[in-house]
mmCIF file of C-alpha atoms in Angstrom:
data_model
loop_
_atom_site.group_PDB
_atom_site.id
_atom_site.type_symbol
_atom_site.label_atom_id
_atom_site.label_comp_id
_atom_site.label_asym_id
_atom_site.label_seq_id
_atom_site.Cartn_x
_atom_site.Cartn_y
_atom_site.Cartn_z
ATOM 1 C CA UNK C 1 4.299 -10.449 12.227
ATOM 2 C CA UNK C 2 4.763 -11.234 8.897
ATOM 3 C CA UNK C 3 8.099 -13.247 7.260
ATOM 4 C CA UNK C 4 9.179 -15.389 4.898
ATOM 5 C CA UNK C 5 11.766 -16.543 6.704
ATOM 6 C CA UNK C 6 10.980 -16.327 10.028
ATOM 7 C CA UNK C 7 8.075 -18.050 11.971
ATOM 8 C CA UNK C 8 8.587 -15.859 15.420
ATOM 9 C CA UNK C 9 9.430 -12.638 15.787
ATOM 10 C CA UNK C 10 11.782 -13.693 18.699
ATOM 11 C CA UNK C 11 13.376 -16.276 15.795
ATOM 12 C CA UNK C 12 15.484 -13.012 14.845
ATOM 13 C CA UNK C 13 18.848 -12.347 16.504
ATOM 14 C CA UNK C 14 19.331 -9.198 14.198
ATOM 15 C CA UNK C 15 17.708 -8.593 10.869
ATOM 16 C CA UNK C 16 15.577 -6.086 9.226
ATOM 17 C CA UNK C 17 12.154 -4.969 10.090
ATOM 18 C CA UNK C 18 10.047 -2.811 7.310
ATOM 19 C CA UNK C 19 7.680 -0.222 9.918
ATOM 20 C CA UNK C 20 6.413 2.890 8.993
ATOM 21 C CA UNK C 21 5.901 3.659 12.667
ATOM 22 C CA UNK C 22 7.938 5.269 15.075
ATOM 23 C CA UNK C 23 6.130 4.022 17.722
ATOM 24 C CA UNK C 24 5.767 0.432 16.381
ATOM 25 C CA UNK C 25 9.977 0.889 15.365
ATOM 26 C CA UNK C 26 10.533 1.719 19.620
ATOM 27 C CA UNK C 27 8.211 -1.267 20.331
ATOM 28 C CA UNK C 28 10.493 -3.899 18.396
ATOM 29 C CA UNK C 29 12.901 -2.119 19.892
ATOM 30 C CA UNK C 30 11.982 -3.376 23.565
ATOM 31 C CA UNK C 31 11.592 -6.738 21.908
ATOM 32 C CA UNK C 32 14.900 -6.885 20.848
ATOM 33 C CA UNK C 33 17.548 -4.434 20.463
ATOM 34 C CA UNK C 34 19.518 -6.023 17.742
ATOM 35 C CA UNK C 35 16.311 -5.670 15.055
ATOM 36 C CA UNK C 36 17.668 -3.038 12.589
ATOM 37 C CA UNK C 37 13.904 -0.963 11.926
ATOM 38 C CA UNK C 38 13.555 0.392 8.730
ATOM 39 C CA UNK C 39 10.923 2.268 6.942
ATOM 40 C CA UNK C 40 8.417 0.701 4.295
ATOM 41 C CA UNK C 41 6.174 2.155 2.069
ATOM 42 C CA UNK C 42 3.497 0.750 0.229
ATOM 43 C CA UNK C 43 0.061 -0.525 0.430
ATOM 44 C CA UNK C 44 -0.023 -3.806 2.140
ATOM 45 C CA UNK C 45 0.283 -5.755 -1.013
ATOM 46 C CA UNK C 46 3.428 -3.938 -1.971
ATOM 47 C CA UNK C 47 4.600 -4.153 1.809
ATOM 48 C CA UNK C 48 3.934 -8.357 1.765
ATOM 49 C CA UNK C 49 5.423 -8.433 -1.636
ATOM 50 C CA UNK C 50 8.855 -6.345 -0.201
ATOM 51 C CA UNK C 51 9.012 -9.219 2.309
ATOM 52 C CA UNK C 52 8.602 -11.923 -0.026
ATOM 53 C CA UNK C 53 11.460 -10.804 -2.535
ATOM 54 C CA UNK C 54 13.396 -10.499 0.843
ATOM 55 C CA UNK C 55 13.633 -6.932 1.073
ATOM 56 C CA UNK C 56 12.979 -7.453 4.388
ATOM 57 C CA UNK C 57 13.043 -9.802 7.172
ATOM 58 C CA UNK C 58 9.798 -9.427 8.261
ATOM 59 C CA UNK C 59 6.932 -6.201 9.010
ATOM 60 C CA UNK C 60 4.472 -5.637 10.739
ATOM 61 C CA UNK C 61 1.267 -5.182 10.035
ATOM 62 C CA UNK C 62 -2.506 -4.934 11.957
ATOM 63 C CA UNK C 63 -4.281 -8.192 11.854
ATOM 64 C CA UNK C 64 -7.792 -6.515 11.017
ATOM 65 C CA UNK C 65 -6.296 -5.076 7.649
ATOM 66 C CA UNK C 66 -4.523 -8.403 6.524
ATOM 67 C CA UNK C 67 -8.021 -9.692 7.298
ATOM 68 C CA UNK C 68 -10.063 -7.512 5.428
ATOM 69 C CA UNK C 69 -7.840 -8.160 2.460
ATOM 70 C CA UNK C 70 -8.094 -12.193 2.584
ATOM 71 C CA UNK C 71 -4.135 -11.699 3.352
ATOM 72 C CA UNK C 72 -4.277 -13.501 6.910
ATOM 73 C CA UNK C 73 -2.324 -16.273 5.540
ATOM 74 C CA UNK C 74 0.586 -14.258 5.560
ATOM 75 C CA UNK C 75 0.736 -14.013 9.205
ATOM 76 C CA UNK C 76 3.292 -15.852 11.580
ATOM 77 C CA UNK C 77 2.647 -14.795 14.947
ATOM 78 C CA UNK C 78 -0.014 -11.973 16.395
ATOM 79 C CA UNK C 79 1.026 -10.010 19.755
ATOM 80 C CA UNK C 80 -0.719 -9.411 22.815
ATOM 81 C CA UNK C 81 -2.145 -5.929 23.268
ATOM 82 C CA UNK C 82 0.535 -5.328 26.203
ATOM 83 C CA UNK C 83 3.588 -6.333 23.896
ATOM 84 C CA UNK C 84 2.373 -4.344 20.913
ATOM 85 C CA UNK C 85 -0.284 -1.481 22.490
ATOM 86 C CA UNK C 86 -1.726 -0.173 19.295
ATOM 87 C CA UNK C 87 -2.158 3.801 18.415
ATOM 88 C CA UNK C 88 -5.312 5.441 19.759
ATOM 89 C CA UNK C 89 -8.540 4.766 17.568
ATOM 90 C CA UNK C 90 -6.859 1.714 16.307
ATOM 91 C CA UNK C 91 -9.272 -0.459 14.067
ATOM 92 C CA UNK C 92 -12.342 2.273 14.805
ATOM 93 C CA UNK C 93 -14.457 2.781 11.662
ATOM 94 C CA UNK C 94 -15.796 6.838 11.585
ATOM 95 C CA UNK C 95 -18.541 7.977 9.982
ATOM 96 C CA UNK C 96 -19.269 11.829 10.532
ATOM 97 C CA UNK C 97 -22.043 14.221 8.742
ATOM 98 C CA UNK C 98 -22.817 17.447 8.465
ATOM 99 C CA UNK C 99 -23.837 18.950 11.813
ATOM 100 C CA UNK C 100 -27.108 20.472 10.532
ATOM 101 C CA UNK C 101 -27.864 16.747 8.294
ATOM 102 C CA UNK C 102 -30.550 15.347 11.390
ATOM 103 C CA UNK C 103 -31.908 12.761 9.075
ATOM 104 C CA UNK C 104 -28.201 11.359 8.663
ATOM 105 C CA UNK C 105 -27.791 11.872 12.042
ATOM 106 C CA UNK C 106 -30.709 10.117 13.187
ATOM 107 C CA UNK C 107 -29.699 6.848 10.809
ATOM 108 C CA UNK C 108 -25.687 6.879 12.331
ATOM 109 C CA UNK C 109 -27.413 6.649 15.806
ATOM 110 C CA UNK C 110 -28.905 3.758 15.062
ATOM 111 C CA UNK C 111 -25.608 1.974 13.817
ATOM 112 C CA UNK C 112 -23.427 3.564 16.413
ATOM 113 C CA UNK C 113 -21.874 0.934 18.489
ATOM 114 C CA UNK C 114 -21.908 2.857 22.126
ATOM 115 C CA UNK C 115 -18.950 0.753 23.877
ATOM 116 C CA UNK C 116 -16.713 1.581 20.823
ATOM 117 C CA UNK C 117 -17.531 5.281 21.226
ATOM 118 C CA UNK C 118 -16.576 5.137 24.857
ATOM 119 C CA UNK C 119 -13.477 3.938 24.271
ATOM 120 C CA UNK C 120 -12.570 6.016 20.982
ATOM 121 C CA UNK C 121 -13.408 9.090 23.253
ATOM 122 C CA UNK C 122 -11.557 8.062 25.668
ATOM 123 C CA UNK C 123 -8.248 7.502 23.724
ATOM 124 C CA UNK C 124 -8.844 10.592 21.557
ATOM 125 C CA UNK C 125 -9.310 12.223 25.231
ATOM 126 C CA UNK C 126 -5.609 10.308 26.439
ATOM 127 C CA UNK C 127 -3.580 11.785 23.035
ATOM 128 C CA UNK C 128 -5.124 15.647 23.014
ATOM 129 C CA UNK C 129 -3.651 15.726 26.520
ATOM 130 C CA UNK C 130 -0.580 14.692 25.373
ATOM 131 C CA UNK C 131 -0.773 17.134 22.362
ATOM 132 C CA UNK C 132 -0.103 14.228 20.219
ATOM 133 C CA UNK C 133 -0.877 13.100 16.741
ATOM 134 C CA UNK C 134 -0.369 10.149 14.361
ATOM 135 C CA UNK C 135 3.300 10.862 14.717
ATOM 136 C CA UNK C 136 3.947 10.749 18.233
ATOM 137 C CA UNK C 137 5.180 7.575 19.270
ATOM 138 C CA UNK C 138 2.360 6.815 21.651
ATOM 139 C CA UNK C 139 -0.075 3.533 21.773
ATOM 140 C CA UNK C 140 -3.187 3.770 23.795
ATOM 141 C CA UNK C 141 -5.741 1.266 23.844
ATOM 142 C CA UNK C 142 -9.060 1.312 26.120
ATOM 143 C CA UNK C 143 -11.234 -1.842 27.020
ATOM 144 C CA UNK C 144 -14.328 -2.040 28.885
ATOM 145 C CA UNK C 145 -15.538 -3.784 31.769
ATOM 146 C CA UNK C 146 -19.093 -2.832 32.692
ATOM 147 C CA UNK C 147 -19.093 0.607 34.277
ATOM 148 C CA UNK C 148 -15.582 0.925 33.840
ATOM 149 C CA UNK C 149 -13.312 1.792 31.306
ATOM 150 C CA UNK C 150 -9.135 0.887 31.388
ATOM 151 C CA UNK C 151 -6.555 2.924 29.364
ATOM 152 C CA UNK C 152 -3.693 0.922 29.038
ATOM 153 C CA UNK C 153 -1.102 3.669 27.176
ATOM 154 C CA UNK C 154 2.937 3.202 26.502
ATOM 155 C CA UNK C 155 4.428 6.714 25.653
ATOM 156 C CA UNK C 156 8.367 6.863 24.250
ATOM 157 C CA UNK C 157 10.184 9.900 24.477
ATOM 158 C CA UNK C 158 11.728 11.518 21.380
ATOM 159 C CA UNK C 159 15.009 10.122 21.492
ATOM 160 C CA UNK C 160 13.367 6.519 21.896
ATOM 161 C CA UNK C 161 15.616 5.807 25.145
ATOM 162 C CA UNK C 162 12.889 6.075 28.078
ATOM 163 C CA UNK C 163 9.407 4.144 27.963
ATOM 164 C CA UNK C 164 6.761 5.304 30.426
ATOM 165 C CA UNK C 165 3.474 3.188 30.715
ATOM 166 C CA UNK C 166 0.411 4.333 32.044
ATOM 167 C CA UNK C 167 -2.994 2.659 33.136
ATOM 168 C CA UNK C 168 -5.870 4.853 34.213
ATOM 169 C CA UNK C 169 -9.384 3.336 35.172
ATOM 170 C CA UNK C 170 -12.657 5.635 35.015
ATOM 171 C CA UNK C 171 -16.199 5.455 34.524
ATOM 172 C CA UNK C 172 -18.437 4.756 31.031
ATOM 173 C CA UNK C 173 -19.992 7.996 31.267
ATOM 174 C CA UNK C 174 -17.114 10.242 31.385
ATOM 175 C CA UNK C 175 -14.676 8.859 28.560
ATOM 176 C CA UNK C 176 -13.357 12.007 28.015
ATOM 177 C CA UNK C 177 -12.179 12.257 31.636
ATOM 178 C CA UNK C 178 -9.984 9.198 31.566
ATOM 179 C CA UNK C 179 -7.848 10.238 28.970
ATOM 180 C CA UNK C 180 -6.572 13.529 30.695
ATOM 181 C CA UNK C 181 -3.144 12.759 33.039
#
């Protein structure tokens, strides 16, 4: 959560919220009804920058990003995966090749990190299912726990008025599994 004049989220009665996500928009939502959602466009500079002039009350944005950019200092309060479940692949870096490329293949094995695969599969897996896509206002987020992998997903339905949360459990070696309902 970022504000200039707020230091909680949950310090709002009512104000305005800059999103560009439906899903995160139905999210506050469920936090508190009275937030009026609206959409903001920018990079994260210009979105920070918005809230600073008081465009806004507040936005928010992924931790790892304001991070990246030095721009943690801007943050008043981070959420709990369960409060704020975060869209499928969220925070994954991709590389990809050409298919036929083995040499480039061979090196991205070697920097593959295994446990993130599992759980990017899995959560691709959860949202083809679904026939969903960076629009659909679905979070899904998979963690591991030896042998096991947990999908902890929150799907809203187009309207925003019903919530339906999901947990599935499966095994490491079939992520792909796991994601279909």
């Amino acid at each position: 959560f970022v504000s200039k004049k707020f230091k909680k989220l949950s310090d709002l009665s009512s104000g305005k919220i800059g999103s560009s996500s439906r899903r995160r928009e139905l999210q506050l939502k469920l936090f508190n009804k009275n937030i009026k959602v609206e959409n903001i466009r920018g990079n994260v500079d210009t979105r920070i920058k918005k809230v600073e002039t008081g465009e806004f009350d507040g936005t928010i944005l992924a931790l790892a990003g304001l991070k990246t950019l030095s721009l943690e200092k801007y943050v008043k309060e981070t959420f709990p995966i369960k409060d704020f479940i975060p869209t499928a692949g969220q925070g994954i870096i991709a590389v990809q090749c050409r298919e036929d490329d083995e040499d480039t293949r061979k090196i991205l094995k070697k920097i593959n990190h295994k446990e993130t695969e599992i759980c990017a599969l899995a959560e691709r897996s959860f949202l083809k299912t679904l026939g969903g896509d960076c629009d659909t206002a679905v979070g899904c987020s998979a963690t591991l726990n030896k042998d096991n992998v947990e999908i902890k997903a929150q799907l809203f339905s187009d309207d925003g008025t019903k919530v339906f949360k999901i947990v599935k459990f499966g095994k490491t070696n079939e992520p792909e599994l796991i994601g279909k309902l």
